[in-house]
Short mmCIF file of C-alpha atoms in Angstrom, two decimals:
data_model
loop_
_atom_site.label_atom_id
_atom_site.label_comp_id
_atom_site.label_asym_id
_atom_site.label_seq_id
_atom_site.Cartn_x
_atom_site.Cartn_y
_atom_site.Cartn_z
CA MET A 1 109.61 84.83 99.40
CA LYS A 2 107.01 86.45 96.67
CA ALA A 3 103.37 86.85 97.48
CA GLN A 4 100.60 89.10 95.83
CA PHE A 5 97.62 89.79 97.97
CA ASN A 6 94.48 91.01 96.56
CA ASN A 7 92.36 91.01 100.03
CA VAL A 8 94.84 93.76 102.39
CA TYR A 9 94.11 97.31 102.15
CA ILE A 10 96.41 99.76 104.06
CA ARG A 11 94.36 102.08 105.47
CA ALA A 12 96.66 104.50 107.19
CA ILE A 13 100.33 105.21 108.00
CA ALA A 14 102.00 106.93 110.94
CA ALA A 15 105.44 108.14 111.49
CA CYS A 16 106.98 110.12 114.10
CA SER A 17 110.46 111.16 115.35
CA GLY A 18 112.50 113.70 117.91
CA LYS A 19 111.95 117.28 118.32
CA THR A 20 115.79 117.20 119.23
CA LEU A 21 117.63 118.16 116.05
CA HIS A 22 121.68 117.73 116.46
CA ASN A 23 123.70 119.49 113.52
CA VAL A 24 125.33 116.90 112.07
CA ALA A 25 128.49 118.89 111.09
CA LYS A 26 128.89 120.60 114.60
CA THR A 27 128.41 117.31 116.25
CA CYS A 28 131.34 115.43 113.86
CA GLN A 29 133.61 118.90 114.90
CA SER A 30 134.16 116.90 117.96
CA PHE A 31 136.73 114.29 116.13
CA LEU A 32 136.68 115.71 112.55
CA ASP A 33 137.97 118.73 110.91
CA GLU A 34 135.60 121.73 109.72
CA LYS A 35 136.58 120.16 105.63
CA HIS A 36 135.82 116.28 106.81
CA ALA A 37 132.91 117.13 108.37
CA ALA A 38 131.04 118.48 105.33
CA ARG A 39 132.34 116.53 103.45
CA LEU A 40 130.57 113.79 106.11
CA VAL A 41 127.84 115.38 106.00
CA LYS A 42 127.62 115.82 101.86
CA THR A 43 128.25 112.15 101.42
CA LEU A 44 125.29 111.13 103.39
CA GLY A 45 123.64 113.62 103.10
CA PHE A 46 122.11 114.17 106.97
CA GLU A 47 122.31 117.73 107.70
CA ASN A 48 120.71 117.17 111.53
CA VAL A 49 119.29 114.14 113.07
CA ARG A 50 116.68 113.62 115.21
CA GLU A 51 116.64 112.72 119.05
CA VAL A 52 113.53 111.74 121.26
CA PRO A 53 114.16 112.19 124.99
CA LEU A 54 116.24 109.59 126.92
CA THR A 55 112.74 108.28 128.56
CA MET A 56 111.00 107.73 125.72
CA THR A 57 111.37 103.96 124.25
CA THR A 58 110.88 102.62 120.56
CA ALA A 59 107.79 101.19 121.67
CA ASP A 60 106.81 104.04 123.91
CA MET A 61 106.96 106.10 120.34
CA CYS A 62 105.30 103.27 118.43
CA VAL A 63 101.78 103.29 121.36
CA GLU A 64 101.50 107.44 121.31
CA ILE A 65 100.87 107.24 117.21
CA ALA A 66 99.12 104.25 117.27
CA LYS A 67 96.69 105.60 119.34
CA ASP A 68 96.29 108.35 116.78
CA VAL A 69 95.38 106.15 114.63
CA ILE A 70 92.89 104.24 116.11
CA THR A 71 91.67 107.58 116.94
CA ARG A 72 92.20 109.20 113.37
CA CYS A 73 90.43 106.25 111.56
CA ASN A 74 87.57 105.84 114.48
CA ILE A 75 88.36 102.18 114.75
CA ASP A 76 86.51 99.91 117.96
CA LYS A 77 89.99 99.09 119.54
CA ASP A 78 88.31 95.21 120.10
CA SER A 79 88.03 94.82 115.93
CA ILE A 80 92.35 94.55 116.28
CA ASP A 81 93.21 91.27 115.29
CA ALA A 82 96.43 91.30 115.59
CA LEU A 83 99.70 93.97 116.58
CA ILE A 84 103.05 93.02 115.27
CA PHE A 85 106.41 95.36 116.83
CA VAL A 86 108.94 95.42 114.56
CA THR A 87 112.51 96.55 115.99
CA GLN A 88 115.79 96.22 117.19
CA THR A 89 115.71 98.40 120.13
CA ASN A 90 113.16 96.44 122.88
CA ASP A 91 112.42 97.69 125.89
CA SER A 92 113.47 94.88 127.67
CA VAL A 93 114.73 90.99 126.91
CA ALA A 94 111.55 89.93 128.87
CA PRO A 95 107.95 90.43 128.19
CA ALA A 96 108.54 90.97 124.69
CA SER A 97 108.11 94.73 124.15
CA VAL A 98 104.60 94.06 122.44
CA PHE A 99 102.89 92.90 125.25
CA VAL A 100 103.27 95.88 127.52
CA MET A 101 102.22 97.70 124.24
CA GLN A 102 98.77 95.42 124.06
CA ASP A 103 98.37 96.49 127.57
CA LYS A 104 99.09 100.20 127.23
CA LEU A 105 97.21 100.47 123.77
CA GLY A 106 94.15 98.63 125.74
CA LEU A 107 93.60 95.78 123.15
CA SER A 108 92.16 92.56 123.32
CA ALA A 109 93.21 89.14 125.11
CA ASN A 110 92.08 87.61 121.71
CA CYS A 111 94.75 89.72 119.60
CA TYR A 112 97.39 87.74 118.40
CA LEU A 113 100.90 89.50 119.44
CA ASN A 114 104.16 89.04 117.37
CA ASN A 115 107.73 90.53 118.47
CA ILE A 116 109.61 90.67 115.35
CA THR A 117 113.58 91.63 115.44
CA ASN A 118 114.75 93.14 112.53
CA GLY A 119 116.15 96.62 111.89
CA CYS A 120 115.91 98.82 108.26
CA ALA A 121 114.26 96.23 106.33
CA GLY A 122 111.47 95.50 109.73
CA SER A 123 109.01 97.78 108.33
CA VAL A 124 107.81 95.58 104.80
CA HIS A 125 108.58 92.68 106.76
CA GLY A 126 105.94 93.55 109.49
CA ILE A 127 103.86 94.56 106.95
CA PHE A 128 104.44 91.52 105.35
CA GLU A 129 103.53 89.62 108.17
CA GLY A 130 99.99 91.38 108.96
CA ALA A 131 99.04 91.04 104.99
CA CYS A 132 99.83 87.39 105.33
CA LEU A 133 97.29 87.07 108.84
CA ILE A 134 94.94 88.89 106.63
CA ASN A 135 95.15 86.85 103.97
CA ALA A 136 95.27 83.44 105.44
CA GLY A 137 91.93 84.80 106.84
CA VAL A 138 92.64 84.42 110.77
CA ALA A 139 92.82 88.61 110.65
CA LYS A 140 90.69 91.50 109.51
CA ARG A 141 92.28 94.59 111.06
CA VAL A 142 96.18 94.74 112.08
CA LEU A 143 98.32 97.00 113.28
CA VAL A 144 102.16 96.95 112.76
CA CYS A 145 104.19 98.95 114.63
CA PHE A 146 108.14 99.39 113.74
CA GLY A 147 111.24 101.54 114.39
CA ASP A 148 114.42 101.74 116.61
CA THR A 149 116.15 104.30 118.93
CA TYR A 150 119.19 104.20 117.11
CA CYS A 151 120.46 107.88 117.77
CA LYS A 152 124.20 107.13 118.99
CA VAL A 153 125.07 110.99 119.20
CA LYS A 154 125.52 110.63 122.86
CA ASP A 155 127.58 107.80 122.43
CA ILE A 156 130.17 109.12 120.27
CA GLU A 157 132.97 108.68 122.72
CA ASP A 158 131.97 104.92 123.34
CA SER A 159 132.03 104.38 120.20
CA ASP A 160 134.31 102.84 117.28
CA GLN A 161 132.48 104.31 114.18
CA LYS A 162 131.76 107.95 115.42
CA ALA A 163 130.72 108.36 112.09
CA ASN A 164 127.30 106.96 113.00
CA ALA A 165 126.47 109.97 114.55
CA ALA A 166 126.57 111.70 111.17
CA LEU A 167 123.59 108.65 110.28
CA PHE A 168 121.26 107.92 113.07
CA GLY A 169 118.18 108.86 113.96
CA ASP A 170 115.00 108.04 116.25
CA GLY A 171 111.63 107.04 114.72
CA ALA A 172 108.47 104.79 114.64
CA GLY A 173 105.76 104.97 112.26
CA VAL A 174 102.54 102.64 112.62
CA VAL A 175 100.39 101.15 109.50
CA LEU A 176 96.81 100.12 110.09
CA LEU A 177 95.98 97.34 107.41
CA GLU A 178 92.24 96.18 107.02
CA LYS A 179 90.74 93.02 104.83
CA GLN A 180 88.68 94.60 101.98
CA GLU A 181 88.05 92.33 99.28
CA ASN A 182 89.02 92.87 95.55
CA CYS A 183 90.99 95.92 96.45
CA ALA A 184 94.13 97.30 94.45
CA PRO A 185 96.45 94.19 95.05
CA ILE A 186 99.88 94.16 97.00
CA TYR A 187 102.44 92.51 95.96
CA PHE A 188 105.96 91.70 98.21
CA ASN A 189 109.16 90.02 97.32
CA VAL A 190 111.14 89.38 100.91
CA GLN A 191 115.08 88.20 100.86
CA ALA A 192 117.24 87.60 103.15
CA HIS A 193 121.35 87.15 103.01
CA GLY A 194 122.42 85.62 106.11
CA ASN A 195 125.80 85.09 104.88
CA LEU A 196 126.05 88.83 104.72
CA HIS A 197 125.09 88.66 109.05
CA LYS A 198 128.52 90.21 109.69
CA VAL A 199 127.93 94.20 107.32
CA ILE A 200 126.08 95.43 109.71
CA HIS A 201 126.45 94.00 113.77
CA ASP A 202 125.98 95.34 117.02
CA THR A 203 127.82 92.70 120.05
CA LYS A 204 127.68 95.31 122.69
CA HIS A 205 124.64 93.87 124.31
CA SER A 206 125.27 90.30 123.08
CA ASP A 207 124.40 87.21 125.28
CA ARG A 208 126.83 85.12 122.97
CA VAL A 209 128.97 87.54 124.87
CA GLU A 210 128.13 87.65 128.25
CA ARG A 211 128.87 83.70 128.18
CA LEU A 212 131.91 83.86 126.79
CA LYS A 213 132.77 85.91 129.81
CA LYS A 214 131.77 83.73 131.71
CA ALA A 215 133.38 80.90 129.93
CA ALA A 216 136.72 82.77 130.03
CA ALA A 217 136.23 83.38 133.69
CA GLN A 218 136.25 80.16 134.52
CA GLY A 219 138.63 78.49 132.09
CA LEU A 220 136.67 77.35 129.84
CA VAL A 221 137.58 79.10 127.20
CA ASP A 222 140.58 81.09 125.79
CA GLU A 223 139.93 84.89 126.22
CA SER A 224 140.86 85.02 122.37
CA ALA A 225 137.47 83.58 121.94
CA LEU A 226 136.16 87.43 122.92
CA LEU A 227 138.31 88.96 120.47
CA PRO A 228 135.82 89.32 117.39
CA TYR A 229 132.93 90.55 119.90
CA GLN A 230 135.47 93.54 121.19
CA THR A 231 133.45 96.16 119.37
CA LYS A 232 131.59 99.16 121.09
CA GLY A 233 128.50 99.54 119.39
CA ILE A 234 127.29 99.20 115.87
CA GLN A 235 129.66 98.22 113.41
CA ILE A 236 128.49 98.80 109.78
CA GLU A 237 131.19 97.82 106.42
CA GLY A 238 129.56 101.29 104.23
CA THR A 239 130.83 99.57 101.08
CA ALA A 240 129.27 96.78 101.55
CA ILE A 241 126.05 98.13 102.28
CA ALA A 242 126.06 100.00 99.19
CA SER A 243 127.18 97.04 96.82
CA TYR A 244 124.25 95.35 98.54
CA ALA A 245 121.93 97.99 97.60
CA ILE A 246 122.55 97.51 93.91
CA ASP A 247 123.42 93.91 93.91
CA ASN A 248 120.61 92.59 95.87
CA VAL A 249 117.76 95.43 96.41
CA ILE A 250 117.48 96.54 92.56
CA PRO A 251 117.39 92.43 91.04
CA ASN A 252 114.65 92.37 94.49
CA VAL A 253 112.41 95.56 92.95
CA ASN A 254 112.69 94.29 89.27
CA ASP A 255 111.60 90.87 90.27
CA LEU A 256 108.97 92.69 92.45
CA LEU A 257 107.93 94.75 88.99
CA SER A 258 107.77 91.40 86.76
CA LEU A 259 105.62 89.33 89.67
CA ALA A 260 103.12 92.31 88.77
CA ASN A 261 103.84 92.27 85.24
CA LEU A 262 104.78 95.92 85.11
CA THR A 263 107.70 98.21 84.11
CA LYS A 264 109.28 101.00 86.19
CA ASP A 265 107.47 103.27 84.01
CA ASP A 266 104.15 101.95 85.77
CA VAL A 267 105.29 103.06 88.98
CA ALA A 268 105.18 106.79 90.05
CA LEU A 269 107.36 106.43 93.42
CA PHE A 270 110.19 104.03 94.62
CA LEU A 271 110.59 105.16 98.12
CA LEU A 272 113.16 103.41 99.45
CA HIS A 273 114.85 102.92 102.62
CA GLN A 274 116.75 106.52 103.48
CA ALA A 275 119.87 104.81 104.46
CA ASN A 276 122.06 107.18 103.08
CA LYS A 277 121.70 110.08 100.34
CA THR A 278 124.95 108.78 98.53
CA ILE A 279 123.37 104.89 98.40
CA LEU A 280 120.31 106.15 97.09
CA LYS A 281 122.02 107.97 93.70
CA ALA A 282 123.38 105.05 93.28
CA VAL A 283 120.81 103.26 93.05
CA ALA A 284 118.86 105.98 91.13
CA LEU A 285 121.72 105.95 88.33
CA SER A 286 121.99 102.40 88.48
CA MET A 287 118.43 101.53 88.02
CA ASP A 288 117.83 104.24 85.30
CA VAL A 289 115.06 105.83 87.23
CA PRO A 290 114.99 109.67 87.74
CA GLN A 291 116.48 110.54 90.74
CA GLU A 292 113.30 112.32 91.35
CA LYS A 293 111.24 109.32 91.75
CA ILE A 294 114.16 107.76 94.22
CA PRO A 295 113.60 110.73 96.11
CA PHE A 296 116.12 111.69 99.64
CA VAL A 297 114.33 113.23 102.15
CA ALA A 298 115.85 112.21 105.26
CA GLN A 299 118.19 115.51 105.44
CA ASN A 300 116.82 116.16 108.60
CA THR A 301 115.60 113.21 110.16
CA GLY A 302 118.66 110.92 109.45
CA ASN A 303 118.88 107.35 109.37
CA THR A 304 115.59 106.07 111.26
CA SER A 305 116.21 102.26 110.60
CA SER A 306 112.72 100.36 110.13
CA ALA A 307 111.11 104.22 110.64
CA SER A 308 112.20 105.52 107.43
CA LEU A 309 110.03 104.80 104.74
CA ALA A 310 106.66 105.64 107.34
CA LEU A 311 108.88 109.33 108.21
CA ALA A 312 109.68 109.81 104.80
CA ILE A 313 105.85 109.53 103.80
CA CYS A 314 104.38 111.09 106.94
CA GLU A 315 107.12 113.94 106.95
CA SER A 316 107.72 114.98 103.17
CA HIS A 317 105.11 116.52 101.24
CA GLU A 318 106.71 115.50 97.84
CA VAL A 319 106.09 112.35 98.61
CA THR A 320 102.85 112.13 99.82
CA ASN A 321 101.48 114.15 96.73
CA ARG A 322 103.68 111.65 94.65
CA LEU A 323 101.74 108.41 96.71
CA LYS A 324 98.71 110.34 94.75
CA ASP A 325 99.99 110.01 91.10
CA GLY A 326 100.19 106.36 90.96
CA LEU A 327 101.60 103.30 92.37
CA THR A 328 104.44 103.03 94.67
CA VAL A 329 107.05 100.33 95.46
CA LEU A 330 108.41 100.68 99.25
CA SER A 331 111.79 98.67 99.60
CA ALA A 332 113.95 98.15 102.87
CA PHE A 333 116.88 96.55 103.18
CA GLY A 334 119.54 96.44 106.00
CA VAL A 335 121.11 94.52 108.89
CA GLY A 336 120.83 90.76 108.53
CA MET A 337 121.22 91.32 105.43
CA ASN A 338 117.46 91.35 104.11
CA VAL A 339 116.24 92.97 101.84
CA ALA A 340 111.93 93.73 101.58
CA SER A 341 109.94 94.82 99.10
CA MET A 342 106.03 95.80 98.34
CA LEU A 343 103.96 97.25 95.62
CA CYS A 344 101.07 99.29 96.30
CA ASP A 345 98.64 101.55 95.68
CA LEU A 346 98.77 104.59 98.57
CA SER A 347 96.92 106.99 96.92
CA LYS A 348 93.87 106.88 99.65
CA THR A 349 95.86 105.22 102.12
CA THR A 350 95.15 108.00 105.09
CA VAL A 351 98.58 109.59 105.91
CA LEU A 352 99.02 111.11 109.24
CA GLU A 353 101.13 114.32 109.86
CA ALA A 354 104.50 113.43 111.50
CA LYS A 355 104.37 114.00 114.95
CA TYR A 356 108.21 114.98 117.21
CA PHE A 357 108.76 113.47 121.21
CA MET B 1 136.75 107.72 74.45
CA ASN B 2 140.07 106.51 74.38
CA ARG B 3 142.40 105.69 76.70
CA GLU B 4 143.86 109.25 78.16
CA GLU B 5 140.67 110.49 77.80
CA VAL B 6 139.16 108.27 80.27
CA PHE B 7 142.40 108.98 82.62
CA THR B 8 142.47 112.53 82.55
CA LYS B 9 138.15 112.47 83.38
CA LEU B 10 138.85 109.70 86.12
CA ASN B 11 141.61 111.86 87.72
CA GLU B 12 138.99 115.02 87.60
CA VAL B 13 136.37 112.73 89.15
CA PHE B 14 138.93 112.01 91.64
CA GLN B 15 140.04 115.83 92.55
CA ASP B 16 136.14 116.67 92.81
CA VAL B 17 135.17 113.98 95.00
CA PHE B 18 138.25 114.23 96.78
CA ASP B 19 138.28 117.96 97.19
CA ASP B 20 141.89 117.54 96.49
CA GLU B 21 142.95 119.43 93.23
CA THR B 22 146.85 117.63 93.82
CA ILE B 23 145.40 114.00 93.37
CA CYS B 24 147.83 112.86 90.12
CA LEU B 25 146.37 109.55 89.16
CA THR B 26 148.50 106.74 87.55
CA ASP B 27 148.03 102.89 86.19
CA GLU B 28 150.05 101.72 89.14
CA SER B 29 147.64 104.25 91.85
CA LYS B 30 145.82 102.48 94.93
CA ALA B 31 143.17 103.25 97.31
CA SER B 32 145.50 103.35 99.76
CA ASP B 33 147.78 106.12 98.07
CA ILE B 34 144.98 108.51 98.38
CA GLN B 35 144.43 110.69 101.84
CA ASP B 36 140.66 110.52 103.05
CA TRP B 37 140.13 106.72 100.96
CA ASP B 38 137.58 105.00 103.26
CA SER B 39 134.43 103.54 102.41
CA LEU B 40 131.98 106.21 102.02
CA GLU B 41 134.75 107.96 99.47
CA PHE B 42 134.58 104.88 97.33
CA VAL B 43 130.79 105.03 96.98
CA ASN B 44 131.32 108.36 96.30
CA ILE B 45 133.86 107.27 93.44
CA ILE B 46 131.08 104.87 92.64
CA VAL B 47 128.16 107.20 91.73
CA ALA B 48 130.45 110.06 90.22
CA VAL B 49 132.25 107.51 87.39
CA MET B 50 128.45 106.36 86.86
CA GLN B 51 127.37 109.81 86.55
CA THR B 52 130.54 111.22 84.38
CA PHE B 53 130.86 107.59 82.07
CA ASN B 54 127.39 107.60 82.28
CA ILE B 55 127.90 103.69 82.06
CA LYS B 56 126.43 101.11 85.29
CA PHE B 57 128.84 98.34 87.15
CA SER B 58 128.24 96.03 89.99
CA ILE B 59 129.97 97.52 93.25
CA GLU B 60 131.87 93.78 93.67
CA ASP B 61 133.27 94.22 90.41
CA LEU B 62 135.38 97.21 91.75
CA ARG B 63 136.16 95.94 94.65
CA LYS B 64 138.01 93.13 93.00
CA LEU B 65 140.32 96.55 90.90
CA LYS B 66 144.15 96.58 92.32
CA ASN B 67 144.55 99.60 90.89
CA ILE B 68 143.76 103.09 88.60
CA GLY B 69 144.86 101.24 85.47
CA GLN B 70 142.09 98.19 86.03
CA MET B 71 139.55 101.00 86.69
CA VAL B 72 140.21 103.00 83.57
CA ASP B 73 140.14 99.34 81.74
CA LEU B 74 136.53 98.35 83.53
CA ILE B 75 135.07 101.94 82.09
CA LEU B 76 136.76 101.47 78.88
CA GLN B 77 135.19 97.60 78.85
CA ARG B 78 131.66 99.27 79.74
CA LEU B 79 131.77 102.22 77.18
CA SER B 80 132.68 99.73 74.31
CA HIS B 81 129.14 97.90 75.17
CA ASP B 82 127.25 101.06 75.51
#
């Protein structure tokens, strides 16, 4: 789905991660020799991953930085017409976390709530939904929250894919959208490829598994029905993700630029989901875009799922400075699989410094 | 660049990526012949090949390859197009 909105302004961006830094090389040495651990760090580019306290959830992080955004922008809470929360790590199955967040933030009963399940592409999806509400005329101010607590460092012994310890950090982000007539247009290109749903999957806490276990116990299905789901935590096909980035993300961004009638040279910054260093390098080479325009800045944060774009903006002065140079493409891709890209002007957006818990 | 030159350069790329100077590729070499081959290293190889030969290709193209000989042929094909 492609869209252009001429009345949506990105007023503020905030992000946070964990104070606790886990050194990836040291962590990996518990299951890899020194040489291979070093190679893994070199390939993924993550020297440290950040973890929030176990007492903190994604929703908690979002509430904290959403409060900061409300204070910094000096807005009346009652003027927030919609709260959108995108995550794969909800506080609970019921109620949806967004209801608890509404309560903690003290938002009005008239505030529209939506809790979306999405991973790495979730931030742009959430912003897209918020922009749609504003463009439809039903909201003037929307708070979009996103993030995940996918730091798997503590689950190494219980994981099929121990290399995930070198990959995931915890993080969250918040974007404040406002209606503003005749502002710089925002373009979106949002695509999904459900046929690739097995590329990244986590069936550990799956309702299907629980039901199948009961069905098998009652003799309704053979035990073998459970075999495809006998995994421990998140499973990732690395090559398929790189393939997706090159074969789907690049055309998605190119189509976005065509929609805006622009070329790559018109864009100051291509900020891509900080999946890992090598994937971003492969994209830069394939797109013919200088490496510095597709920065990898998550070396001390980790892959923070949907928070990675906001964290890159709020953590990296290199990125923040580039926002002022001109137009920015934000492109996020991941589990689903899906890719969501947007072209926008963030030069006047308030960027809050990253916060660590 | 002729086939032999591509082959020599490709061998260097593999030695560099896998940090192993003993790697000696042949036309018949397969991923399973290389110790430490995994999906991460596959992506590393792709990046290194694109940088070294200044060419582009889709990963799907590479995944279809059965051995190093076919990879050399693909590189030669891309070089002749650029």
